mmCIF file of C-alpha atoms in Angstrom:
data_model
loop_
_atom_site.group_PDB
_atom_site.id
_atom_site.type_symbol
_atom_site.label_atom_id
_atom_site.label_comp_id
_atom_site.label_asym_id
_atom_site.label_seq_id
_atom_site.Cartn_x
_atom_site.Cartn_y
_atom_site.Cartn_z
ATOM 1 C CA MET R 1 0.000 0.000 0.000
ATOM 2 C CA ASP R 2 1.023 3.630 -0.394
ATOM 3 C CA VAL R 3 2.022 5.624 2.671
ATOM 4 C CA TYR R 4 3.111 9.188 3.371
ATOM 5 C CA ARG R 5 6.369 9.705 5.216
ATOM 6 C CA VAL R 6 6.256 13.095 6.866
ATOM 7 C CA ARG R 7 9.147 14.773 8.677
ATOM 8 C CA GLY R 8 7.907 17.044 11.443
ATOM 9 C CA GLY R 9 9.070 20.560 12.141
ATOM 10 C CA ALA R 10 7.927 22.307 8.965
ATOM 11 C CA ARG R 11 6.211 25.676 9.119
ATOM 12 C CA LEU R 12 3.679 25.911 6.310
ATOM 13 C CA SER R 13 4.234 29.139 4.417
ATOM 14 C CA GLY R 14 3.271 30.449 1.011
ATOM 15 C CA SER R 15 0.272 30.294 -1.287
ATOM 16 C CA VAL R 16 -2.026 27.385 -2.140
ATOM 17 C CA SER R 17 -4.981 27.158 -4.535
ATOM 18 C CA VAL R 18 -8.228 25.318 -3.893
ATOM 19 C CA ALA R 19 -9.973 23.255 -6.572
ATOM 20 C CA GLY R 20 -13.690 22.637 -6.983
ATOM 21 C CA ALA R 21 -15.596 20.986 -4.170
ATOM 22 C CA LYS R 22 -15.618 17.190 -4.087
ATOM 23 C CA ASN R 23 -18.946 17.197 -2.261
ATOM 24 C CA SER R 24 -20.469 19.315 -4.993
ATOM 25 C CA ALA R 25 -18.844 17.959 -8.165
ATOM 26 C CA LEU R 26 -20.027 14.385 -7.578
ATOM 27 C CA LYS R 27 -23.662 15.521 -7.244
ATOM 28 C CA LEU R 28 -23.386 17.830 -10.259
ATOM 29 C CA MET R 29 -22.214 14.824 -12.261
ATOM 30 C CA ALA R 30 -25.304 12.905 -11.138
ATOM 31 C CA ALA R 31 -27.536 15.865 -12.001
ATOM 32 C CA ALA R 32 -26.323 15.714 -15.610
ATOM 33 C CA LEU R 33 -28.472 12.562 -15.960
ATOM 34 C CA LEU R 34 -31.594 14.729 -15.777
ATOM 35 C CA ALA R 35 -31.189 15.930 -19.388
ATOM 36 C CA SER R 36 -29.988 14.426 -22.637
ATOM 37 C CA GLY R 37 -27.126 16.127 -24.429
ATOM 38 C CA ARG R 38 -23.689 17.349 -23.385
ATOM 39 C CA THR R 39 -23.240 18.987 -19.988
ATOM 40 C CA ARG R 40 -19.943 20.730 -19.302
ATOM 41 C CA LEU R 41 -18.671 20.985 -15.724
ATOM 42 C CA GLU R 42 -15.728 23.269 -14.964
ATOM 43 C CA ASN R 43 -13.426 23.470 -11.939
ATOM 44 C CA VAL R 44 -13.876 19.752 -11.242
ATOM 45 C CA PRO R 45 -11.283 18.400 -8.769
ATOM 46 C CA GLN R 46 -8.933 15.750 -10.150
ATOM 47 C CA ILE R 47 -9.470 13.195 -7.391
ATOM 48 C CA LEU R 48 -10.195 9.488 -7.120
ATOM 49 C CA ASP R 49 -13.892 9.939 -6.292
ATOM 50 C CA VAL R 50 -14.447 11.858 -9.529
ATOM 51 C CA THR R 51 -12.757 9.028 -11.416
ATOM 52 C CA ILE R 52 -15.082 6.500 -9.767
ATOM 53 C CA MET R 53 -18.201 8.591 -10.472
ATOM 54 C CA THR R 54 -17.039 9.006 -14.079
ATOM 55 C CA GLU R 55 -16.991 5.226 -14.446
ATOM 56 C CA VAL R 56 -20.432 4.966 -12.792
ATOM 57 C CA LEU R 57 -21.841 7.309 -15.456
ATOM 58 C CA ARG R 58 -20.057 5.510 -18.282
ATOM 59 C CA ARG R 59 -21.548 2.203 -17.249
ATOM 60 C CA LEU R 60 -24.967 3.841 -17.238
ATOM 61 C CA GLY R 61 -24.378 4.655 -20.923
ATOM 62 C CA CYS R 62 -22.964 8.188 -20.789
ATOM 63 C CA VAL R 63 -19.899 9.330 -22.708
ATOM 64 C CA VAL R 64 -17.595 11.178 -20.306
ATOM 65 C CA SER R 65 -14.405 12.996 -21.254
ATOM 66 C CA ALA R 66 -11.993 14.974 -19.099
ATOM 67 C CA ASP R 67 -9.522 17.718 -19.989
ATOM 68 C CA GLY R 68 -7.785 19.006 -16.874
ATOM 69 C CA ASP R 69 -10.468 20.352 -14.563
ATOM 70 C CA VAL R 70 -13.162 20.297 -17.261
ATOM 71 C CA LEU R 71 -15.536 17.358 -17.510
ATOM 72 C CA GLU R 72 -17.990 16.811 -20.361
ATOM 73 C CA ILE R 73 -20.858 14.369 -19.856
ATOM 74 C CA ASP R 74 -22.855 13.347 -22.924
ATOM 75 C CA VAL R 75 -26.110 11.772 -21.759
ATOM 76 C CA PRO R 76 -28.150 9.729 -24.303
ATOM 77 C CA GLU R 77 -31.928 9.788 -24.658
ATOM 78 C CA GLN R 78 -32.056 6.369 -22.996
ATOM 79 C CA THR R 79 -29.612 4.828 -20.524
ATOM 80 C CA THR R 80 -29.409 1.740 -18.424
ATOM 81 C CA THR R 81 -30.786 2.439 -14.961
ATOM 82 C CA GLU R 82 -28.738 -0.067 -12.944
ATOM 83 C CA THR R 83 -25.465 0.936 -11.321
ATOM 84 C CA ASP R 84 -22.399 -1.243 -11.033
ATOM 85 C CA TYR R 85 -22.200 -2.811 -7.575
ATOM 86 C CA GLN R 86 -18.409 -2.893 -7.324
ATOM 87 C CA LEU R 87 -18.145 0.816 -8.152
ATOM 88 C CA VAL R 88 -20.926 2.132 -5.928
ATOM 89 C CA ARG R 89 -19.733 0.196 -2.893
ATOM 90 C CA ARG R 90 -16.482 2.199 -3.073
ATOM 91 C CA MET R 91 -18.127 5.607 -2.726
ATOM 92 C CA ARG R 92 -21.276 6.696 -0.939
ATOM 93 C CA ALA R 93 -21.877 9.720 -3.163
ATOM 94 C CA ALA R 94 -22.828 7.403 -6.043
ATOM 95 C CA VAL R 95 -26.269 6.996 -4.436
ATOM 96 C CA ALA R 96 -26.962 10.495 -5.808
ATOM 97 C CA VAL R 97 -27.897 8.934 -9.168
ATOM 98 C CA LEU R 98 -30.989 7.371 -7.546
ATOM 99 C CA GLY R 99 -33.164 10.489 -7.715
ATOM 100 C CA PRO R 100 -32.232 11.566 -11.272
ATOM 101 C CA LEU R 101 -32.694 8.051 -12.698
ATOM 102 C CA VAL R 102 -36.138 7.407 -11.207
ATOM 103 C CA ALA R 103 -37.300 10.948 -12.063
ATOM 104 C CA ARG R 104 -36.257 10.835 -15.713
ATOM 105 C CA PHE R 105 -36.545 7.156 -16.614
ATOM 106 C CA GLY R 106 -39.058 5.865 -14.065
ATOM 107 C CA HIS R 107 -36.685 3.222 -12.719
ATOM 108 C CA ALA R 108 -33.434 3.005 -10.766
ATOM 109 C CA LYS R 109 -31.498 0.077 -9.338
ATOM 110 C CA VAL R 110 -28.645 1.391 -7.220
ATOM 111 C CA ALA R 111 -26.330 -0.715 -5.090
ATOM 112 C CA LEU R 112 -26.135 0.172 -1.428
ATOM 113 C CA PRO R 113 -23.170 2.535 -1.255
ATOM 114 C CA GLY R 114 -19.884 2.292 0.580
ATOM 115 C CA GLY R 115 -17.433 5.078 1.385
ATOM 116 C CA ASP R 116 -15.900 6.405 4.579
ATOM 117 C CA ALA R 117 -16.289 4.497 7.836
ATOM 118 C CA ILE R 118 -17.569 7.424 9.909
ATOM 119 C CA GLY R 119 -20.935 6.166 11.130
ATOM 120 C CA ALA R 120 -24.227 4.593 10.136
ATOM 121 C CA ARG R 121 -25.395 7.263 7.662
ATOM 122 C CA GLY R 122 -28.546 5.355 6.785
ATOM 123 C CA LEU R 123 -30.566 5.961 3.650
ATOM 124 C CA ASP R 124 -33.948 6.135 5.393
ATOM 125 C CA MET R 125 -34.440 9.829 4.590
ATOM 126 C CA HIS R 126 -33.573 9.273 0.925
ATOM 127 C CA ILE R 127 -36.114 6.458 0.737
ATOM 128 C CA ASP R 128 -38.844 8.281 2.645
ATOM 129 C CA GLY R 129 -38.425 11.413 0.527
ATOM 130 C CA LEU R 130 -38.715 9.531 -2.757
ATOM 131 C CA GLN R 131 -41.713 7.595 -1.453
ATOM 132 C CA ARG R 132 -43.448 10.864 -0.626
ATOM 133 C CA LEU R 133 -42.906 11.861 -4.254
ATOM 134 C CA GLY R 134 -44.765 8.703 -5.289
ATOM 135 C CA ALA R 135 -41.903 6.291 -5.967
ATOM 136 C CA ASP R 136 -42.063 2.658 -4.920
ATOM 137 C CA VAL R 137 -38.739 1.980 -3.182
ATOM 138 C CA ARG R 138 -37.597 -1.399 -1.915
ATOM 139 C CA LEU R 139 -34.408 -3.147 -0.891
ATOM 140 C CA GLU R 140 -33.499 -6.372 -2.691
ATOM 141 C CA HIS R 141 -30.230 -8.313 -2.536
ATOM 142 C CA GLY R 142 -28.091 -5.289 -1.688
ATOM 143 C CA TYR R 143 -29.773 -2.922 -4.146
ATOM 144 C CA LEU R 144 -32.211 -0.057 -3.726
ATOM 145 C CA ILE R 145 -34.842 -0.354 -6.443
ATOM 146 C CA ALA R 146 -37.097 2.630 -7.127
ATOM 147 C CA THR R 147 -39.899 2.791 -9.698
ATOM 148 C CA ALA R 148 -42.486 5.414 -10.634
ATOM 149 C CA SER R 149 -44.532 6.053 -13.749
ATOM 150 C CA ARG R 150 -44.277 9.790 -12.927
ATOM 151 C CA LEU R 151 -43.297 11.440 -9.691
ATOM 152 C CA ARG R 152 -45.657 13.960 -8.157
ATOM 153 C CA GLY R 153 -44.915 16.991 -6.015
ATOM 154 C CA ALA R 154 -45.320 16.667 -2.262
ATOM 155 C CA GLU R 155 -44.279 18.081 1.093
ATOM 156 C CA VAL R 156 -41.111 16.412 2.373
ATOM 157 C CA THR R 157 -39.863 17.141 5.885
ATOM 158 C CA PHE R 158 -36.546 15.749 7.091
ATOM 159 C CA ASP R 159 -35.878 14.824 10.723
ATOM 160 C CA PHE R 160 -32.322 16.042 10.193
ATOM 161 C CA PRO R 161 -30.939 18.379 7.479
ATOM 162 C CA SER R 162 -29.221 15.575 5.555
ATOM 163 C CA VAL R 163 -27.163 16.845 2.634
ATOM 164 C CA GLY R 164 -27.433 13.623 0.631
ATOM 165 C CA ALA R 165 -31.178 13.221 1.143
ATOM 166 C CA THR R 166 -31.795 16.878 0.283
ATOM 167 C CA GLU R 167 -29.842 16.459 -2.953
ATOM 168 C CA ASN R 168 -31.582 13.232 -3.989
ATOM 169 C CA VAL R 169 -35.090 14.517 -3.319
ATOM 170 C CA LEU R 170 -34.285 17.881 -4.919
ATOM 171 C CA MET R 171 -33.023 16.253 -8.127
ATOM 172 C CA ALA R 172 -36.042 13.958 -8.264
ATOM 173 C CA SER R 173 -38.541 16.758 -7.643
ATOM 174 C CA VAL R 174 -37.439 18.973 -10.565
ATOM 175 C CA LEU R 175 -39.144 16.533 -12.985
ATOM 176 C CA ALA R 176 -42.164 15.763 -10.784
ATOM 177 C CA ASP R 177 -45.729 16.932 -11.454
ATOM 178 C CA GLY R 178 -46.611 19.985 -9.392
ATOM 179 C CA GLU R 179 -44.870 21.678 -6.484
ATOM 180 C CA THR R 180 -42.544 20.073 -3.952
ATOM 181 C CA VAL R 181 -41.681 21.698 -0.634
ATOM 182 C CA ILE R 182 -38.601 20.362 1.181
ATOM 183 C CA ASP R 183 -38.537 21.411 4.849
ATOM 184 C CA ASN R 184 -35.508 21.190 7.140
ATOM 185 C CA ALA R 185 -33.407 21.000 3.985
ATOM 186 C CA ALA R 186 -29.626 21.165 4.162
ATOM 187 C CA ARG R 187 -28.231 24.673 3.645
ATOM 188 C CA GLU R 188 -24.654 23.851 2.618
ATOM 189 C CA PRO R 189 -22.935 25.815 -0.185
ATOM 190 C CA GLU R 190 -22.896 22.553 -2.156
ATOM 191 C CA ILE R 191 -26.721 22.537 -2.106
ATOM 192 C CA VAL R 192 -26.730 26.111 -3.400
ATOM 193 C CA ASP R 193 -24.278 25.064 -6.117
ATOM 194 C CA LEU R 194 -26.551 22.198 -7.162
ATOM 195 C CA VAL R 195 -29.558 24.529 -7.273
ATOM 196 C CA ASP R 196 -27.599 26.951 -9.463
ATOM 197 C CA MET R 197 -26.829 24.171 -11.933
ATOM 198 C CA LEU R 198 -30.392 22.802 -11.928
ATOM 199 C CA ARG R 199 -31.752 26.302 -12.505
ATOM 200 C CA SER R 200 -29.427 26.740 -15.486
ATOM 201 C CA MET R 201 -30.906 23.476 -16.831
ATOM 202 C CA GLY R 202 -34.400 24.977 -16.636
ATOM 203 C CA ALA R 203 -35.525 23.918 -13.158
ATOM 204 C CA VAL R 204 -37.715 26.243 -11.106
ATOM 205 C CA ILE R 205 -36.397 26.363 -7.530
ATOM 206 C CA GLU R 206 -36.543 28.908 -4.719
ATOM 207 C CA GLY R 207 -35.102 29.017 -1.216
ATOM 208 C CA GLU R 208 -31.527 27.783 -1.687
ATOM 209 C CA GLY R 209 -29.383 28.597 1.329
ATOM 210 C CA THR R 210 -32.423 28.398 3.618
ATOM 211 C CA SER R 211 -34.052 25.449 5.361
ATOM 212 C CA THR R 212 -37.046 25.401 2.975
ATOM 213 C CA LEU R 213 -36.825 24.659 -0.744
ATOM 214 C CA HIS R 214 -39.729 25.213 -3.137
ATOM 215 C CA VAL R 215 -39.568 23.307 -6.422
ATOM 216 C CA GLN R 216 -41.997 23.623 -9.307
ATOM 217 C CA GLY R 217 -41.656 20.521 -11.451
ATOM 218 C CA THR R 218 -41.093 20.798 -15.200
ATOM 219 C CA ASP R 219 -41.590 18.430 -18.137
ATOM 220 C CA GLY R 220 -37.917 18.381 -19.107
ATOM 221 C CA LEU R 221 -34.515 19.950 -18.601
ATOM 222 C CA ARG R 222 -31.622 20.820 -20.917
ATOM 223 C CA ALA R 223 -27.895 20.216 -20.778
ATOM 224 C CA THR R 224 -25.843 23.110 -19.429
ATOM 225 C CA VAL R 225 -22.441 24.575 -18.569
ATOM 226 C CA HIS R 226 -21.627 25.054 -14.890
ATOM 227 C CA ARG R 227 -18.573 25.922 -12.767
ATOM 228 C CA THR R 228 -18.146 24.012 -9.496
ATOM 229 C CA VAL R 229 -18.009 25.977 -6.256
ATOM 230 C CA PRO R 230 -14.605 25.987 -4.449
ATOM 231 C CA ASP R 231 -13.984 23.236 -1.891
ATOM 232 C CA ARG R 232 -14.541 24.762 1.549
ATOM 233 C CA ILE R 233 -13.269 21.634 3.341
ATOM 234 C CA VAL R 234 -9.937 21.696 1.525
ATOM 235 C CA ALA R 235 -9.739 25.448 2.186
ATOM 236 C CA GLY R 236 -10.419 24.840 5.874
ATOM 237 C CA THR R 237 -7.776 22.100 5.972
ATOM 238 C CA TRP R 238 -5.096 24.524 4.766
ATOM 239 C CA ALA R 239 -6.306 27.157 7.242
ATOM 240 C CA ILE R 240 -5.999 24.754 10.188
ATOM 241 C CA GLY R 241 -2.652 23.462 8.878
ATOM 242 C CA ALA R 242 -1.309 27.014 8.932
ATOM 243 C CA ALA R 243 -2.468 27.462 12.531
ATOM 244 C CA MET R 244 -1.060 24.092 13.679
ATOM 245 C CA THR R 245 2.406 24.735 12.245
ATOM 246 C CA ARG R 246 2.527 28.390 13.310
ATOM 247 C CA GLY R 247 2.685 29.220 9.638
ATOM 248 C CA ASP R 248 1.539 31.848 7.165
ATOM 249 C CA VAL R 249 -0.627 30.561 4.305
ATOM 250 C CA ARG R 250 -2.577 32.465 1.663
ATOM 251 C CA VAL R 251 -5.477 30.284 0.438
ATOM 252 C CA ARG R 252 -6.539 31.293 -3.080
ATOM 253 C CA ASP R 253 -9.553 30.449 -5.257
ATOM 254 C CA ALA R 254 -11.619 29.962 -2.094
ATOM 255 C CA ARG R 255 -14.686 31.506 -0.457
ATOM 256 C CA ALA R 256 -13.948 32.943 2.978
ATOM 257 C CA ASP R 257 -17.675 33.241 3.708
ATOM 258 C CA HIS R 258 -18.057 29.471 3.282
ATOM 259 C CA VAL R 259 -15.587 28.820 6.139
ATOM 260 C CA GLU R 260 -16.571 31.771 8.295
ATOM 261 C CA ARG R 261 -17.152 29.665 11.439
ATOM 262 C CA VAL R 262 -13.795 27.925 10.984
ATOM 263 C CA LEU R 263 -11.895 31.173 10.548
ATOM 264 C CA GLN R 264 -13.614 32.642 13.595
ATOM 265 C CA ARG R 265 -12.480 29.680 15.723
ATOM 266 C CA LEU R 266 -8.917 30.100 14.472
ATOM 267 C CA ALA R 267 -9.067 33.785 15.427
ATOM 268 C CA ASP R 268 -10.309 32.759 18.884
ATOM 269 C CA MET R 269 -7.266 30.494 19.165
ATOM 270 C CA GLY R 270 -4.838 33.282 18.294
ATOM 271 C CA ALA R 271 -4.549 33.383 14.502
ATOM 272 C CA ASP R 272 -4.357 36.590 12.483
ATOM 273 C CA LEU R 273 -6.778 36.529 9.547
ATOM 274 C CA SER R 274 -7.114 38.514 6.343
ATOM 275 C CA THR R 275 -9.848 38.014 3.751
ATOM 276 C CA TYR R 276 -9.761 38.788 0.030
ATOM 277 C CA ASP R 277 -12.100 38.526 -2.930
ATOM 278 C CA ASP R 278 -10.397 35.280 -3.957
ATOM 279 C CA GLY R 279 -9.726 33.738 -0.552
ATOM 280 C CA PHE R 280 -8.044 34.437 2.770
ATOM 281 C CA ARG R 281 -4.758 34.358 4.721
ATOM 282 C CA VAL R 282 -4.020 32.667 8.055
ATOM 283 C CA GLN R 283 -0.991 33.630 10.162
ATOM 284 C CA MET R 284 -0.103 32.074 13.530
ATOM 285 C CA ASP R 285 3.039 33.178 15.359
ATOM 286 C CA ALA R 286 2.560 31.429 18.714
ATOM 287 C CA ARG R 287 1.123 28.247 20.168
ATOM 288 C CA PRO R 288 -2.671 28.156 19.657
ATOM 289 C CA THR R 289 -4.958 28.628 22.649
ATOM 290 C CA ALA R 290 -7.365 25.721 23.218
ATOM 291 C CA HIS R 291 -11.012 26.398 22.341
ATOM 292 C CA ASP R 292 -14.189 24.317 22.539
ATOM 293 C CA ILE R 293 -15.720 23.323 19.191
ATOM 294 C CA VAL R 294 -19.135 21.882 18.336
ATOM 295 C CA THR R 295 -19.806 20.360 14.900
ATOM 296 C CA LEU R 296 -23.190 21.185 13.389
ATOM 297 C CA PRO R 297 -24.826 21.259 9.959
ATOM 298 C CA TYR R 298 -23.984 24.346 7.912
ATOM 299 C CA PRO R 299 -23.503 27.154 8.812
ATOM 300 C CA GLY R 300 -22.043 25.503 11.923
ATOM 301 C CA PHE R 301 -18.525 24.132 12.236
ATOM 302 C CA PRO R 302 -18.282 21.359 9.598
ATOM 303 C CA THR R 303 -17.945 17.753 10.718
ATOM 304 C CA ASP R 304 -15.564 17.173 7.798
ATOM 305 C CA LEU R 305 -13.026 19.407 9.563
ATOM 306 C CA GLN R 306 -13.469 17.712 12.925
ATOM 307 C CA PRO R 307 -10.276 15.572 12.701
ATOM 308 C CA MET R 308 -8.178 18.646 11.940
ATOM 309 C CA ALA R 309 -9.858 20.590 14.751
ATOM 310 C CA ILE R 310 -9.074 17.799 17.241
ATOM 311 C CA ALA R 311 -5.449 17.694 16.074
ATOM 312 C CA LEU R 312 -5.198 21.475 16.428
ATOM 313 C CA ASN R 313 -6.593 21.477 19.968
ATOM 314 C CA ALA R 314 -4.353 18.516 20.849
ATOM 315 C CA ILE R 315 -1.254 20.705 20.412
ATOM 316 C CA ALA R 316 -2.894 23.869 21.785
ATOM 317 C CA ASP R 317 -2.301 25.462 25.185
ATOM 318 C CA GLY R 318 -5.035 24.337 27.598
ATOM 319 C CA HIS R 319 -8.034 22.016 27.747
ATOM 320 C CA SER R 320 -10.918 21.857 25.280
ATOM 321 C CA ILE R 321 -13.953 19.773 24.458
ATOM 322 C CA LEU R 322 -15.039 18.924 20.946
ATOM 323 C CA THR R 323 -18.635 17.762 20.522
ATOM 324 C CA GLU R 324 -19.564 15.750 17.423
ATOM 325 C CA ASN R 325 -23.226 16.132 16.478
ATOM 326 C CA VAL R 326 -23.256 14.780 12.927
ATOM 327 C CA PHE R 327 -21.325 11.491 12.457
ATOM 328 C CA GLU R 328 -20.784 9.314 15.513
ATOM 329 C CA GLY R 329 -18.014 7.243 13.919
ATOM 330 C CA ARG R 330 -15.647 10.164 13.359
ATOM 331 C CA PHE R 331 -13.870 9.579 16.681
ATOM 332 C CA MET R 332 -12.225 6.458 15.212
ATOM 333 C CA PHE R 333 -9.483 8.872 14.196
ATOM 334 C CA VAL R 334 -8.682 9.708 17.821
ATOM 335 C CA ASN R 335 -6.973 6.379 18.530
ATOM 336 C CA GLU R 336 -4.451 7.119 15.791
ATOM 337 C CA LEU R 337 -3.830 10.603 17.164
ATOM 338 C CA ILE R 338 -3.199 9.125 20.620
ATOM 339 C CA ARG R 339 -0.442 7.022 19.045
ATOM 340 C CA LEU R 340 1.277 10.325 18.269
ATOM 341 C CA GLY R 341 1.098 11.345 21.926
ATOM 342 C CA ALA R 342 -2.198 13.269 22.066
ATOM 343 C CA HIS R 343 -4.008 13.353 25.427
ATOM 344 C CA ILE R 344 -7.632 12.685 24.524
ATOM 345 C CA THR R 345 -10.531 10.869 26.146
ATOM 346 C CA ILE R 346 -13.921 10.144 24.611
ATOM 347 C CA ASP R 347 -17.278 10.156 26.376
ATOM 348 C CA GLY R 348 -20.177 9.521 23.997
ATOM 349 C CA HIS R 349 -20.109 12.256 21.403
ATOM 350 C CA HIS R 350 -17.747 14.445 23.452
ATOM 351 C CA CYS R 351 -13.987 14.477 23.058
ATOM 352 C CA SER R 352 -11.954 15.880 25.967
ATOM 353 C CA ILE R 353 -8.571 17.204 24.847
ATOM 354 C CA HIS R 354 -5.580 18.258 26.986
ATOM 355 C CA GLY R 355 -3.070 20.022 24.789
ATOM 356 C CA THR R 356 0.533 18.903 24.475
ATOM 357 C CA GLU R 357 3.026 21.173 22.773
ATOM 358 C CA ARG R 358 4.348 18.608 20.321
ATOM 359 C CA PHE R 359 3.553 15.113 19.076
ATOM 360 C CA SER R 360 6.004 12.222 18.763
ATOM 361 C CA SER R 361 6.316 10.263 15.527
ATOM 362 C CA ALA R 362 4.652 6.851 15.157
ATOM 363 C CA PRO R 363 3.068 4.768 12.390
ATOM 364 C CA VAL R 364 -0.622 5.651 11.977
ATOM 365 C CA GLU R 365 -3.394 4.737 9.535
ATOM 366 C CA ALA R 366 -6.044 6.871 7.860
ATOM 367 C CA THR R 367 -9.597 5.577 8.342
ATOM 368 C CA ASP R 368 -11.285 8.057 5.984
ATOM 369 C CA ILE R 369 -10.531 11.075 3.802
ATOM 370 C CA ARG R 370 -10.567 13.742 6.496
ATOM 371 C CA ALA R 371 -8.896 11.594 9.152
ATOM 372 C CA GLY R 372 -6.055 11.038 6.693
ATOM 373 C CA ALA R 373 -5.592 14.766 6.123
ATOM 374 C CA GLY R 374 -5.782 15.387 9.863
ATOM 375 C CA LEU R 375 -3.075 12.805 10.557
ATOM 376 C CA VAL R 376 -0.773 14.369 7.974
ATOM 377 C CA MET R 377 -1.275 17.780 9.603
ATOM 378 C CA ALA R 378 -0.503 16.200 12.987
ATOM 379 C CA ALA R 379 2.635 14.598 11.530
ATOM 380 C CA LEU R 380 3.872 18.057 10.556
ATOM 381 C CA VAL R 381 4.134 18.948 14.257
ATOM 382 C CA ALA R 382 5.610 15.630 15.442
ATOM 383 C CA ASP R 383 9.228 14.876 16.319
ATOM 384 C CA GLY R 384 10.951 12.754 13.675
ATOM 385 C CA VAL R 385 9.328 10.972 10.741
ATOM 386 C CA THR R 386 5.700 9.810 10.899
ATOM 387 C CA GLU R 387 4.363 7.200 8.481
ATOM 388 C CA VAL R 388 0.693 7.645 7.545
ATOM 389 C CA GLY R 389 -0.851 4.531 5.972
ATOM 390 C CA HIS R 390 -3.903 3.976 3.755
ATOM 391 C CA VAL R 391 -3.403 7.301 2.000
ATOM 392 C CA HIS R 392 -5.701 6.161 -0.814
ATOM 393 C CA HIS R 393 -8.418 7.705 1.363
ATOM 394 C CA ILE R 394 -6.771 11.118 0.983
ATOM 395 C CA ASP R 395 -6.665 10.652 -2.802
ATOM 396 C CA ARG R 396 -10.474 10.643 -2.763
ATOM 397 C CA GLY R 397 -10.731 14.250 -1.614
ATOM 398 C CA TYR R 398 -7.454 16.197 -1.949
ATOM 399 C CA PRO R 399 -5.997 16.757 -5.430
ATOM 400 C CA GLY R 400 -2.205 16.988 -5.503
ATOM 401 C CA PHE R 401 -2.024 16.874 -1.708
ATOM 402 C CA GLU R 402 1.653 16.059 -1.228
ATOM 403 C CA GLU R 403 2.741 18.389 -4.040
ATOM 404 C CA GLN R 404 0.890 21.294 -2.441
ATOM 405 C CA LEU R 405 2.335 20.471 0.964
ATOM 406 C CA ARG R 406 5.860 20.406 -0.436
ATOM 407 C CA ALA R 407 5.252 23.775 -2.104
ATOM 408 C CA LEU R 408 4.316 25.150 1.328
ATOM 409 C CA GLY R 409 7.568 23.855 2.848
ATOM 410 C CA ALA R 410 6.633 20.415 4.183
ATOM 411 C CA THR R 411 8.965 17.429 3.894
ATOM 412 C CA ILE R 412 6.703 14.645 2.674
ATOM 413 C CA GLU R 413 7.108 11.734 0.300
ATOM 414 C CA ARG R 414 4.783 9.028 -0.950
ATOM 415 C CA VAL R 415 6.180 5.512 -0.997
ATOM 416 C CA THR R 416 4.797 2.056 -1.675
ATOM 417 C CA VAL R 417 5.428 -0.495 1.068
ATOM 418 C CA PRO R 418 4.620 -4.217 1.216
ATOM 419 C CA GLN R 419 1.287 -4.954 2.860
ATOM 420 C CA ALA R 420 1.359 -7.418 5.749
ATOM 421 C CA ASP R 421 -0.082 -10.864 5.108
ATOM 422 C CA PRO R 422 -2.996 -11.232 7.580
ATOM 423 C CA SER R 423 -2.416 -15.012 7.660
ATOM 424 C CA GLU R 424 1.048 -14.617 9.174
#
C-alpha cells in the first residue's frame, strides 16, 4: 500500500490554490443525468472519487471525457438504470444517481453505497423522501430499487438536514408533477451550487441557502455549462494546517464566507486573519490557545473538519472539548492521534482534549478522507518521521495533496510499502 512519510518541524508558508468541491462535483455529475445532451462541468477536482463517479456514469451509458479540470458528460436519450455494484460500494456519493434516474426514466437500481467508515449514515431519509414523491422503493439483494410512472410533487420534511437526502429529493422533484416543498433542507454551499446548476438546466427552484426549498416541477430539462463551487473543506484544511504549524498561508480560489465559522475559531485560538475577494490568509506566530468546538450542519462548524480541529486542539495550550453532532463514527481517528502522543478521552459524542506542545512520531493509519488529512497535519508537528498509511483515502478528496504540501515547505514523500499478510 502507499504511505506518506512526513518529517515534522515544517512551518507551512506560502500560497495554495483550492480546486472545486468534491462534495459538490459528484452531485453535479449525477444531475447531468436529468437531461440528454452534453453537460460541461468546470473546476472539477482531479481526485479518485471523480474518477469513480465518471466510471459509474459511463456504465450507465454516458460518454464522459476529461480535460484538466473540465468534464464533459454526454447523456443519451435512454440509458441503463442499474449501477455497477463494485463501483458504488467504493463511494457513498454514487447513491446520488438514484433520484435523477427514477425521475427521468421511471426506474433506478442502485447498489447500497460504501465510502468512509464514519458512522451509520442510513438511507432512510432518501427512501422516505422519494416515497413521498410517489416512488415505490424497496431493498433487494443489496440494491435499492425505485420505480415510478411519474413522480408527483409533495411536502417532504426531514428529521435532520441531511445533505445527501436533500440532494436526492431535490433532483427527483425537478421533474415531478406539481410543487414540492422540502422542509428542514440542508443549507450547505454545495446545495446552493446544485440549485444553481439545476436552474441553469431549466428547473424552477426557490429558497436555496435556507431550510425550505420550493420546487416547481417541469416536463424536461436541458444540458448546461456550470462551474463548481470551491472546496470549503480543503480550504479549511489549509487554514488549520497554517495554525497548527505556526505558519503563514494564503489560500486562493476559495470563499472565505463558506468557512466563516472555521476562521472565527482560528481567530479565537490566536490566529491573524485577512480576507480577500479570492480567498483568505491565516498567520499564527505562537502556540494556539485551546477552544471548545461543536460540529453542526452548515452554517455551523463542519464535521468534515473535525479531525483537523481535534489535532489542532491537541497541540494547543489548555483544555478543550469537541462535541460531534453529525457522524458518531468520526472519533475512530482519535486512537491514531493518541499514538502520536495526544491526550484525549472520549465520552459519547464528546472528546476531551488536553493540549501537548508537540507530538512524537509513530506509524498511523487513515480511516477516511478527512482523518487522513488530519493525521498528515498532525505529523507536521511531530518529532521525527511519521508514516501515515492507507493514504488512498486522501486521494479521494485532496488533489495533488503532497505536491501542495511540499510547495508550502513540508517534507513529505509518498512511498509504496509491502502490505502485511494477515495469515502470518
